[in-house]
Tab-separated table of C-alpha atoms and ligand atoms in Angstrom:
chain	number	residue	atom	x	y	z
O	16	UNK	CA	-11.780	-0.562	29.510
O	17	UNK	CA	-11.050	-2.024	32.891
O	18	UNK	CA	-14.758	-3.073	34.175
O	19	UNK	CA	-14.592	-0.828	37.162
O	20	UNK	CA	-14.020	2.280	35.470
O	21	UNK	CA	-17.012	4.128	34.497
O	22	UNK	CA	-17.072	6.773	31.748
O	23	UNK	CA	-19.857	9.442	31.130
O	24	UNK	CA	-20.277	7.888	27.830
O	25	UNK	CA	-22.704	5.284	29.252
O	26	UNK	CA	-21.542	2.300	27.442
O	27	UNK	CA	-23.476	-0.696	27.919
O	28	UNK	CA	-21.639	-3.606	30.033
O	29	UNK	CA	-22.010	-6.109	27.242
O	30	UNK	CA	-20.021	-4.157	24.742
O	31	UNK	CA	-17.404	-3.113	27.269
O	32	UNK	CA	-17.133	-7.066	27.932
O	33	UNK	CA	-16.944	-7.840	24.251
O	34	UNK	CA	-14.567	-5.339	23.351
O	35	UNK	CA	-12.182	-6.417	26.196
O	36	UNK	CA	-12.739	-9.887	25.022
O	37	UNK	CA	-11.631	-9.337	21.338
O	38	UNK	CA	-8.870	-6.981	22.441
O	39	UNK	CA	-7.127	-10.066	23.606
O	40	UNK	CA	-7.495	-11.679	20.459
O	41	UNK	CA	-5.598	-8.514	19.007
O	42	UNK	CA	-2.724	-8.896	21.321
O	43	UNK	CA	-2.164	-12.571	20.348
O	44	UNK	CA	-1.844	-11.358	16.593
O	45	UNK	CA	0.235	-8.405	17.194
O	46	UNK	CA	3.422	-9.622	18.768
O	47	UNK	CA	5.403	-8.972	15.501
O	48	UNK	CA	4.537	-5.160	15.758
O	49	UNK	CA	6.821	-4.768	18.899
O	50	UNK	CA	9.783	-6.121	16.873
O	51	UNK	CA	9.173	-3.906	13.935
O	52	UNK	CA	8.577	-0.861	16.466
O	53	UNK	CA	11.915	-1.657	18.230
O	54	UNK	CA	13.654	-2.087	14.993
O	55	UNK	CA	12.449	1.505	13.665
O	56	UNK	CA	13.234	2.868	16.982
O	57	UNK	CA	16.673	1.927	16.811
O	58	UNK	CA	17.128	3.095	13.217
O	59	UNK	CA	15.848	6.750	14.560
O	60	UNK	CA	18.238	6.758	17.843
O	61	UNK	CA	21.131	6.033	15.421
O	62	UNK	CA	20.489	8.541	13.094
O	63	UNK	CA	20.105	11.139	15.982
O	64	UNK	CA	23.543	9.597	17.011
O	65	UNK	CA	25.254	9.665	13.603
O	66	UNK	CA	24.639	13.318	13.554
O	67	UNK	CA	25.312	14.611	16.861
O	68	UNK	CA	21.742	15.968	17.397
O	69	UNK	CA	22.335	18.823	19.865
O	70	UNK	CA	19.942	21.081	22.095
O	71	UNK	CA	21.503	24.082	19.994
O	72	UNK	CA	19.806	22.503	16.679
O	73	UNK	CA	16.371	23.608	18.100
O	74	UNK	CA	17.095	27.171	18.107
O	75	UNK	CA	15.960	30.008	15.607
O	76	UNK	CA	17.221	31.452	12.609
O	77	UNK	CA	15.695	34.367	10.811
O	78	UNK	CA	15.850	36.089	7.198
O	79	UNK	CA	17.333	33.784	4.802
O	80	UNK	CA	17.850	31.236	7.170
O	81	UNK	CA	21.451	30.537	6.012
O	82	UNK	CA	23.528	28.318	8.285
O	83	UNK	CA	19.955	26.847	10.165
O	84	UNK	CA	22.119	23.755	11.372
O	85	UNK	CA	19.011	22.232	12.957
O	86	UNK	CA	17.396	22.271	9.380
O	87	UNK	CA	20.282	20.762	7.926
O	88	UNK	CA	20.831	18.272	10.469
O	89	UNK	CA	17.222	17.129	10.369
O	90	UNK	CA	17.557	16.539	6.765
O	91	UNK	CA	20.466	14.271	7.002
O	92	UNK	CA	18.827	12.489	9.989
O	93	UNK	CA	15.747	11.910	7.460
O	94	UNK	CA	18.096	10.871	4.614
O	95	UNK	CA	19.946	8.354	6.869
O	96	UNK	CA	16.702	6.716	8.219
O	97	UNK	CA	15.303	6.321	4.693
O	98	UNK	CA	18.620	5.276	3.137
O	99	UNK	CA	18.572	8.202	0.804
O	100	UNK	CA	21.222	10.727	-0.560
O	101	UNK	CA	19.469	13.693	0.309
O	102	UNK	CA	16.139	14.931	1.808
O	103	UNK	CA	13.699	17.886	1.880
O	104	UNK	CA	12.063	18.210	5.390
O	105	UNK	CA	10.336	21.353	6.074
O	106	UNK	CA	7.643	23.294	7.500
O	107	UNK	CA	7.224	25.299	3.912
O	108	UNK	CA	6.128	22.131	2.363
O	109	UNK	CA	2.546	22.532	3.925
O	110	UNK	CA	1.398	18.976	3.577
O	111	UNK	CA	1.663	15.466	1.642
O	112	UNK	CA	-0.360	16.869	-1.040
O	113	UNK	CA	2.190	19.865	-1.416
O	114	UNK	CA	5.045	17.135	-1.232
O	115	UNK	CA	3.810	15.142	-3.966
O	116	UNK	CA	2.917	18.159	-6.084
O	117	UNK	CA	6.487	19.977	-5.787
O	118	UNK	CA	8.246	16.707	-6.153
O	119	UNK	CA	6.222	16.069	-9.596
O	120	UNK	CA	6.589	19.687	-10.782
O	121	UNK	CA	10.511	19.530	-9.897
O	122	UNK	CA	10.753	16.356	-11.872
O	123	UNK	CA	8.609	16.855	-15.158
O	124	UNK	CA	9.182	19.392	-17.908
O	125	UNK	CA	6.415	20.353	-20.733
O	126	UNK	CA	6.215	17.278	-22.945
O	127	UNK	CA	7.294	14.520	-20.327
O	128	UNK	CA	4.685	12.199	-19.544
O	129	UNK	CA	4.032	10.461	-16.462
O	130	UNK	CA	1.958	7.290	-15.286
O	131	UNK	CA	0.128	6.500	-11.981
O	132	UNK	CA	0.641	2.876	-11.925
O	133	UNK	CA	-1.575	2.193	-8.936
O	134	UNK	CA	-4.820	3.430	-10.641
O	135	UNK	CA	-6.660	6.822	-9.911
O	136	UNK	CA	-4.458	8.685	-7.123
O	137	UNK	CA	-5.536	10.172	-3.954
O	138	UNK	CA	-8.530	12.938	-4.477
O	139	UNK	CA	-6.340	15.984	-3.865
O	140	UNK	CA	-3.975	14.904	-6.473
O	141	UNK	CA	-6.720	14.979	-9.220
O	142	UNK	CA	-6.773	18.667	-8.798
O	143	UNK	CA	-2.942	19.125	-8.813
O	144	UNK	CA	-2.877	17.060	-12.200
O	145	UNK	CA	-5.674	18.848	-13.645
O	146	UNK	CA	-8.189	15.769	-13.613
O	147	UNK	CA	-10.949	17.199	-11.796
O	148	UNK	CA	-12.036	20.806	-11.128
O	149	UNK	CA	-10.925	23.891	-12.687
O	150	UNK	CA	-7.800	24.762	-10.992
O	151	UNK	CA	-5.377	26.910	-12.663
O	152	UNK	CA	-1.548	25.962	-13.092
O	153	UNK	CA	-2.188	22.199	-13.020
O	154	UNK	CA	0.277	19.619	-14.490
O	155	UNK	CA	-1.791	19.177	-17.550
O	156	UNK	CA	-1.830	22.984	-17.976
O	157	UNK	CA	1.892	23.096	-17.957
O	158	UNK	CA	1.857	20.388	-21.022
O	159	UNK	CA	2.904	17.476	-19.014
O	160	UNK	CA	1.056	14.163	-19.904
O	161	UNK	CA	-0.599	11.864	-17.786
O	162	UNK	CA	-1.680	8.141	-17.921
O	163	UNK	CA	-3.051	5.647	-15.449
O	164	UNK	CA	-2.712	1.879	-14.864
O	165	UNK	CA	-5.176	0.506	-12.592
O	166	UNK	CA	-4.191	-2.216	-10.122
O	167	UNK	CA	-4.878	-6.050	-11.197
O	168	UNK	CA	-5.935	-8.217	-8.208
O	169	UNK	CA	-4.732	-5.436	-5.922
O	170	UNK	CA	-1.133	-5.558	-7.458
O	171	UNK	CA	0.760	-3.475	-9.853
O	172	UNK	CA	-0.184	-4.666	-13.512
O	173	UNK	CA	3.417	-4.907	-14.806
O	174	UNK	CA	2.499	-6.237	-18.282
O	175	UNK	CA	0.404	-3.328	-18.668
O	176	UNK	CA	2.718	-0.787	-17.443
O	177	UNK	CA	5.606	-2.009	-19.449
O	178	UNK	CA	3.245	-1.443	-22.497
O	179	UNK	CA	2.344	1.904	-21.714
O	180	UNK	CA	5.875	3.348	-21.418
O	181	UNK	CA	7.159	5.259	-24.282
O	182	UNK	CA	10.055	7.583	-24.979
O	183	UNK	CA	8.222	10.268	-23.319
O	184	UNK	CA	7.640	8.471	-20.050
O	185	UNK	CA	9.535	10.013	-17.495
O	186	UNK	CA	8.385	8.761	-14.214
O	187	UNK	CA	6.001	6.410	-12.778
O	188	UNK	CA	4.034	6.955	-9.463
O	189	UNK	CA	3.200	4.383	-6.937
O	190	UNK	CA	0.535	5.158	-4.315
O	191	UNK	CA	0.713	2.524	-1.570
O	192	UNK	CA	-2.196	3.407	0.741
O	193	UNK	CA	-5.778	3.109	-0.774
O	194	UNK	CA	-6.509	7.081	-0.261
O	195	UNK	CA	-10.484	6.812	-0.505
O	196	UNK	CA	-10.671	3.750	-2.456
O	197	UNK	CA	-11.514	0.173	-1.672
O	198	UNK	CA	-8.306	-1.722	-1.634
O	199	UNK	CA	-5.449	-2.663	0.434
O	200	UNK	CA	-2.018	-1.063	0.961
O	201	UNK	CA	0.740	-2.194	-1.431
O	202	UNK	CA	3.636	-4.008	0.734
O	203	UNK	CA	7.031	-3.192	0.358
O	204	UNK	CA	7.575	-6.817	-0.889
O	205	UNK	CA	5.111	-6.087	-3.808
O	206	UNK	CA	6.658	-2.880	-4.526
O	207	UNK	CA	9.985	-4.351	-4.788
O	208	UNK	CA	8.880	-6.983	-6.872
O	209	UNK	CA	7.185	-4.398	-9.615
O	210	UNK	CA	10.054	-2.001	-9.521
O	211	UNK	CA	12.730	-4.887	-10.272
O	212	UNK	CA	10.648	-6.040	-13.169
O	213	UNK	CA	10.227	-2.291	-14.493
O	214	UNK	CA	13.736	-1.504	-13.974
O	215	UNK	CA	14.932	-4.523	-15.715
O	216	UNK	CA	13.159	-3.243	-19.075
O	217	UNK	CA	13.629	0.377	-18.342
O	218	UNK	CA	16.539	1.162	-15.976
O	219	UNK	CA	16.380	5.099	-16.182
O	220	UNK	CA	12.659	5.339	-15.629
O	221	UNK	CA	12.007	7.491	-12.237
O	222	UNK	CA	9.902	5.610	-9.685
O	223	UNK	CA	8.198	8.123	-7.162
O	224	UNK	CA	6.410	6.406	-4.017
O	225	UNK	CA	3.655	8.275	-2.132
O	226	UNK	CA	4.634	7.061	1.300
O	227	UNK	CA	1.546	8.557	3.043
O	228	UNK	CA	0.325	6.268	6.378
O	229	UNK	CA	3.065	3.591	5.523
O	230	UNK	CA	6.167	5.160	7.200
O	231	UNK	CA	7.622	2.764	10.080
O	232	UNK	CA	4.743	0.151	9.520
O	233	UNK	CA	7.449	-2.048	8.126
O	234	UNK	CA	10.993	-2.549	8.392
O	235	UNK	CA	11.867	-1.408	4.994
O	236	UNK	CA	11.056	2.178	3.476
O	237	UNK	CA	10.673	2.281	-0.545
O	238	UNK	CA	14.210	3.595	-1.402
O	239	UNK	CA	15.654	0.407	-0.191
O	240	UNK	CA	13.879	-1.376	-2.669
O	241	UNK	CA	14.416	0.513	-5.676
O	242	UNK	CA	12.382	3.491	-5.606
O	243	UNK	CA	13.888	6.866	-6.469
O	244	UNK	CA	11.925	9.338	-4.712
O	245	UNK	CA	9.611	9.155	-1.852
O	246	UNK	CA	7.414	11.566	-0.419
O	247	UNK	CA	5.029	12.154	2.541
O	248	UNK	CA	3.365	14.264	5.002
O	249	UNK	CA	4.447	15.197	8.512
O	250	UNK	CA	0.886	15.114	9.691
O	251	UNK	CA	0.572	11.544	9.533
O	252	UNK	CA	2.888	8.614	10.605
O	253	UNK	CA	6.169	10.671	11.316
O	254	UNK	CA	4.414	13.469	13.123
O	255	UNK	CA	3.245	11.406	15.786
O	256	UNK	CA	0.713	13.926	16.613
O	257	UNK	CA	3.560	16.287	17.898
O	258	UNK	CA	5.267	17.775	14.911
O	259	UNK	CA	3.076	21.003	13.834
O	260	UNK	CA	3.121	20.664	9.886
O	261	UNK	CA	5.094	19.616	6.982
O	262	UNK	CA	6.222	17.357	4.207
O	263	UNK	CA	9.282	15.367	3.204
O	264	UNK	CA	10.752	14.357	0.105
O	265	UNK	CA	13.793	11.681	0.130
O	266	UNK	CA	15.781	10.303	-2.688
O	267	UNK	CA	18.501	8.249	-3.701
O	268	UNK	CA	20.086	11.109	-5.993
O	269	UNK	CA	21.200	14.504	-4.495
O	270	UNK	CA	20.153	15.834	-8.204
O	271	UNK	CA	16.582	15.092	-7.684
O	272	UNK	CA	16.469	16.661	-4.420
O	273	UNK	CA	18.033	19.668	-5.972
O	274	UNK	CA	15.710	19.687	-8.903
O	275	UNK	CA	12.852	19.723	-6.249
O	276	UNK	CA	14.362	22.082	-4.036
O	277	UNK	CA	14.448	24.425	-6.847
O	278	UNK	CA	10.786	24.088	-7.553
O	279	UNK	CA	9.999	24.787	-3.623
O	280	UNK	CA	12.274	27.826	-3.392
O	281	UNK	CA	13.830	28.879	-6.484
O	282	UNK	CA	16.678	27.767	-8.908
O	283	UNK	CA	19.696	28.871	-7.546
O	284	UNK	CA	18.691	28.920	-3.837
O	285	UNK	CA	17.437	25.227	-3.723
O	286	UNK	CA	17.506	23.843	-0.268
O	287	UNK	CA	20.057	26.190	1.017
O	288	UNK	CA	17.484	28.704	2.512
O	289	UNK	CA	14.351	28.656	4.522
O	290	UNK	CA	13.901	29.516	7.961
O	291	UNK	CA	12.612	26.925	10.145
O	292	UNK	CA	10.918	28.918	12.781
O	293	UNK	CA	11.571	26.798	15.512
O	294	UNK	CA	9.694	23.976	14.202
O	295	UNK	CA	12.875	21.778	14.107
O	296	UNK	CA	12.423	20.413	17.800
O	297	UNK	CA	8.794	19.228	17.051
O	298	UNK	CA	9.852	17.689	13.912
O	299	UNK	CA	12.453	15.752	15.536
O	300	UNK	CA	10.586	14.908	18.637
O	301	UNK	CA	7.483	13.487	16.136
O	302	UNK	CA	10.176	11.407	14.517
O	303	UNK	CA	11.562	10.104	17.834
O	304	UNK	CA	7.822	8.905	18.728
O	305	UNK	CA	6.750	7.832	15.397
O	306	UNK	CA	7.902	4.279	15.635
O	307	UNK	CA	5.745	3.637	18.942
O	308	UNK	CA	2.748	5.542	18.055
O	309	UNK	CA	2.459	3.887	14.402
O	310	UNK	CA	2.725	0.410	16.146
O	311	UNK	CA	-0.513	1.609	18.573
O	312	UNK	CA	-2.259	2.996	15.352
O	313	UNK	CA	-1.814	-0.463	13.455
O	314	UNK	CA	-2.989	-2.449	16.313
O	315	UNK	CA	-5.980	0.067	16.850
O	316	UNK	CA	-6.805	-0.562	13.150
O	317	UNK	CA	-6.541	-4.143	13.591
O	318	UNK	CA	-9.156	-3.939	16.674
O	319	UNK	CA	-11.673	-2.233	14.545
O	320	UNK	CA	-11.062	-4.923	11.770
O	321	UNK	CA	-11.839	-7.944	13.755
O	322	UNK	CA	-14.901	-6.009	15.510
O	323	UNK	CA	-16.441	-5.157	12.094
O	324	UNK	CA	-15.688	-8.292	10.427
O	325	UNK	CA	-17.463	-10.189	13.528
O	326	UNK	CA	-20.449	-7.738	12.748
O	327	UNK	CA	-20.762	-9.046	9.211
O	328	UNK	CA	-19.212	-5.862	7.338
O	329	UNK	CA	-16.447	-5.957	4.666
O	330	UNK	CA	-13.308	-4.897	6.188
O	331	UNK	CA	-9.683	-4.083	4.418
O	332	UNK	CA	-7.422	-5.610	5.687
O	333	UNK	CA	-8.561	-8.423	7.783
O	334	UNK	CA	-7.215	-8.207	11.351
O	335	UNK	CA	-4.988	-11.091	10.973
O	336	UNK	CA	-3.297	-10.060	7.636
O	337	UNK	CA	-0.189	-8.130	7.695
O	338	UNK	CA	-0.429	-4.431	7.398
O	339	UNK	CA	1.733	-1.993	5.347
O	340	UNK	CA	-0.165	1.222	6.318
O	341	UNK	CA	-2.355	2.404	9.390
O	342	UNK	CA	-5.908	2.713	7.613
O	343	UNK	CA	-8.686	0.614	8.070
O	344	UNK	CA	-11.352	0.380	5.449
O	345	UNK	CA	-14.772	-0.568	6.809
O	346	UNK	CA	-17.610	-0.566	3.924
O	347	UNK	CA	-20.663	0.474	6.021
O	348	UNK	CA	-22.815	0.911	2.970
O	349	UNK	CA	-25.101	3.777	4.222
O	350	UNK	CA	-24.016	7.532	4.538
O	351	UNK	CA	-25.866	7.498	7.893
O	352	UNK	CA	-23.756	4.924	9.178
O	353	UNK	CA	-20.707	6.542	8.086
O	354	UNK	CA	-21.872	9.748	9.960
O	355	UNK	CA	-22.645	8.165	12.914
O	356	UNK	CA	-19.400	6.252	13.041
O	357	UNK	CA	-17.355	9.572	12.650
O	358	UNK	CA	-19.605	11.448	15.263
O	359	UNK	CA	-18.795	8.511	17.892
O	360	UNK	CA	-15.214	8.580	16.998
O	361	UNK	CA	-15.040	12.443	17.515
O	362	UNK	CA	-16.634	11.934	21.030
O	363	UNK	CA	-13.570	10.015	21.801
O	364	UNK	CA	-11.002	12.593	20.717
O	365	UNK	CA	-8.678	14.402	23.030
O	366	UNK	CA	-9.516	17.836	21.687
O	367	UNK	CA	-12.824	18.924	20.494
O	368	UNK	CA	-14.936	15.749	21.913
O	369	UNK	CA	-18.011	17.928	22.322
O	370	UNK	CA	-18.160	19.079	18.704
O	371	UNK	CA	-20.405	17.273	16.022
O	372	UNK	CA	-18.726	16.764	12.856
O	373	UNK	CA	-20.866	17.302	9.426
O	374	UNK	CA	-20.111	16.422	5.902
O	375	UNK	CA	-18.441	19.575	4.225
O	376	UNK	CA	-16.442	20.708	0.870
O	377	UNK	CA	-12.888	20.331	1.951
O	378	UNK	CA	-10.645	22.347	-0.059
O	379	UNK	CA	-8.724	19.978	-2.633
O	380	UNK	CA	-11.783	17.620	-2.735
O	381	UNK	CA	-14.680	16.924	-4.865
O	382	UNK	CA	-17.263	15.019	-3.050
O	383	UNK	CA	-18.209	16.418	0.750
O	384	UNK	CA	-16.180	14.810	3.260
O	385	UNK	CA	-16.951	13.979	6.893
O	386	UNK	CA	-13.911	13.851	9.135
O	387	UNK	CA	-13.788	13.174	12.718
O	388	UNK	CA	-10.403	14.530	14.327
O	389	UNK	CA	-10.098	16.337	17.403
O	390	UNK	CA	-6.296	16.235	17.573
O	391	UNK	CA	-3.586	18.432	19.225
O	392	UNK	CA	-2.450	19.034	15.806
O	393	UNK	CA	-5.183	20.122	13.355
O	394	UNK	CA	-6.091	17.540	11.054
O	395	UNK	CA	-3.303	15.255	11.978
O	396	UNK	CA	-4.369	11.766	11.189
O	397	UNK	CA	-2.026	9.701	13.183
O	398	UNK	CA	-4.272	10.853	16.088
O	399	UNK	CA	-7.542	8.986	16.485
O	400	UNK	CA	-9.585	9.870	13.473
O	401	UNK	CA	-11.702	8.648	10.780
O	402	UNK	CA	-13.199	10.141	7.584
O	403	UNK	CA	-14.875	9.264	4.469
O	404	UNK	CA	-16.379	10.946	1.293
O	405	UNK	CA	-19.880	10.700	1.085
O	406	UNK	CA	-19.983	8.534	-2.088
O	407	UNK	CA	-20.605	4.728	-2.845
O	408	UNK	CA	-19.810	2.346	-1.350
O	409	UNK	CA	-19.845	4.713	1.932
O	410	UNK	CA	-16.520	3.293	3.433
O	411	UNK	CA	-15.319	4.872	6.323
O	412	UNK	CA	-11.556	5.326	7.040
O	413	UNK	CA	-10.462	4.564	10.359
O	414	UNK	CA	-6.845	5.327	11.307
O	415	UNK	CA	-4.659	6.534	13.901
O	416	UNK	CA	-4.820	6.832	17.922
O	417	UNK	CA	-1.642	7.667	20.143
O	418	UNK	CA	-2.853	5.210	22.369
O	419	UNK	CA	-4.441	1.800	21.899
O	420	UNK	CA	-6.564	2.288	24.806
O	421	UNK	CA	-8.043	5.463	23.216
O	422	UNK	CA	-8.945	3.142	20.354
O	423	UNK	CA	-10.858	0.670	22.450
O	424	UNK	CA	-12.835	3.438	24.137
O	425	UNK	CA	-13.574	4.921	20.611
O	426	UNK	CA	-14.794	1.374	19.387
O	427	UNK	CA	-17.064	1.028	22.162
O	428	UNK	CA	-18.451	4.284	21.778
O	429	UNK	CA	-19.101	3.742	18.277
O	430	UNK	CA	-20.649	0.049	18.958
O	431	UNK	CA	-22.846	1.956	21.749
O	432	UNK	CA	-24.161	4.495	19.076
O	433	UNK	CA	-24.966	1.762	16.528
O	434	UNK	CA	-27.116	0.055	18.977
O	435	UNK	CA	-28.762	3.016	20.081
O	436	UNK	CA	-29.708	3.889	16.140
O	437	UNK	CA	-30.825	0.394	15.783
O	438	UNK	CA	-28.143	-0.653	13.393
O	439	UNK	CA	-26.731	-3.455	15.565
O	440	UNK	CA	-28.935	-5.643	18.176
O	441	UNK	CA	-27.425	-5.546	21.552
O	442	UNK	CA	-27.723	-9.278	21.909
O	443	UNK	CA	-25.189	-9.583	19.335
O	444	UNK	CA	-22.785	-8.575	22.435
O	445	UNK	CA	-24.208	-10.921	24.962
A	20	LIG	C1	-3.355	11.803	3.032
A	20	LIG	C2	-2.748	11.606	1.730
A	20	LIG	C3	-2.261	12.094	0.757
A	20	LIG	C4	-2.080	13.648	1.211
A	20	LIG	O1	-1.662	14.152	2.434
A	20	LIG	P1	-2.362	15.621	2.962
A	20	LIG	O2	-0.995	15.760	3.939
A	20	LIG	O3	-3.369	15.267	3.611
A	20	LIG	O4	-2.151	16.537	2.100
A	20	LIG	C5	-1.644	11.883	-0.109
A	20	LIG	N1	-1.871	10.365	-0.649
A	20	LIG	C6	-2.333	9.483	0.345
A	20	LIG	C7	-2.220	8.011	-0.030
A	20	LIG	C8	-3.104	10.200	1.277
A	20	LIG	O5	-3.446	9.115	2.296
């Protein structure tokens, strides 16, 4: 924050000076982000040009949505950006969990087995699979078999994966971002290495990548390094705080997309129907802004990382390590700190800055979750947000910010609140 600008947040001048100082260090280590942003921006514009994106693509259809040219073009644009043969990008895929769920249900039949090769999957998927809760209609209910292989030193344990594959194993799932665990994200290079090793031995096995929070953080996306199916949420990176909702599935095979589309609508209808309800413009515009917004979010995460590392907390990843997603994990060690962190973030959100977040039983999750997210798009975590399950080791997950400057003021507010609570001595900043 500029020293002469005074906000009603009453931030201590020592904190302002300190965050201004470490912001300069962040700018030094983030020059490569501009190159990645530029590369991905051109990728997006090329796809718009290739398919002659037109203003008429943003109009409505009704009924079955036959001949919804905007929807068809949008899916071609996504396919080109992800180097895919085909794509499903829709408002009727309600979120990332739904995209992953429908992809697994589309690809797996009773008796088939699948293995999560990055350990325990994201919290909401435990219910999709049937590992937690008493939901009906889970994958296990349908006679699909499930195994998991934990990571070893934060990498896919290839030997163990190879030894677990048998005749029934149809699909391997890779989750790149940590979810609510204490690890760093898997880079494109590390999944490329693992996929090559696995496909050398088992060329026909399908590899699905949960790409949530990773889109446009690097130059390559997972299909370019041998994955078969990539899924994600439009409420995160690709939505850029503009897209109203949705999820996507892209694949190197049109048959795979057809199979998944048959699950989403019904066999025979597949991806040929579905009214977009006028959402195409917002999805396309989100895609346009995504490379820039992702770059702002990565820079913001690095600022939080450096600051909390300096304060002596464990942070994953460190500010000067390469990032593959937008998440910053900070181990705060106590429930109170996780709650106070999120409350201070909420005060700096665009919407609902006056609201005090409380931990709650969020649908799909088993532990109570506290979530700071006062966003233009409800729950959109590419916008300034932080959250965490109230369980050991009491990590807070910071992500997003449409603007680096908003992240800066949010960090100042968190530090101010931590000083007021007595968690940090103000002398640290002097
Ligand atoms: C957020 C997330 C999901 C679920 O996406 P939603 O849009 O919240 O349903 C799945 N996997 C990972 C790794 C995530 O971070």
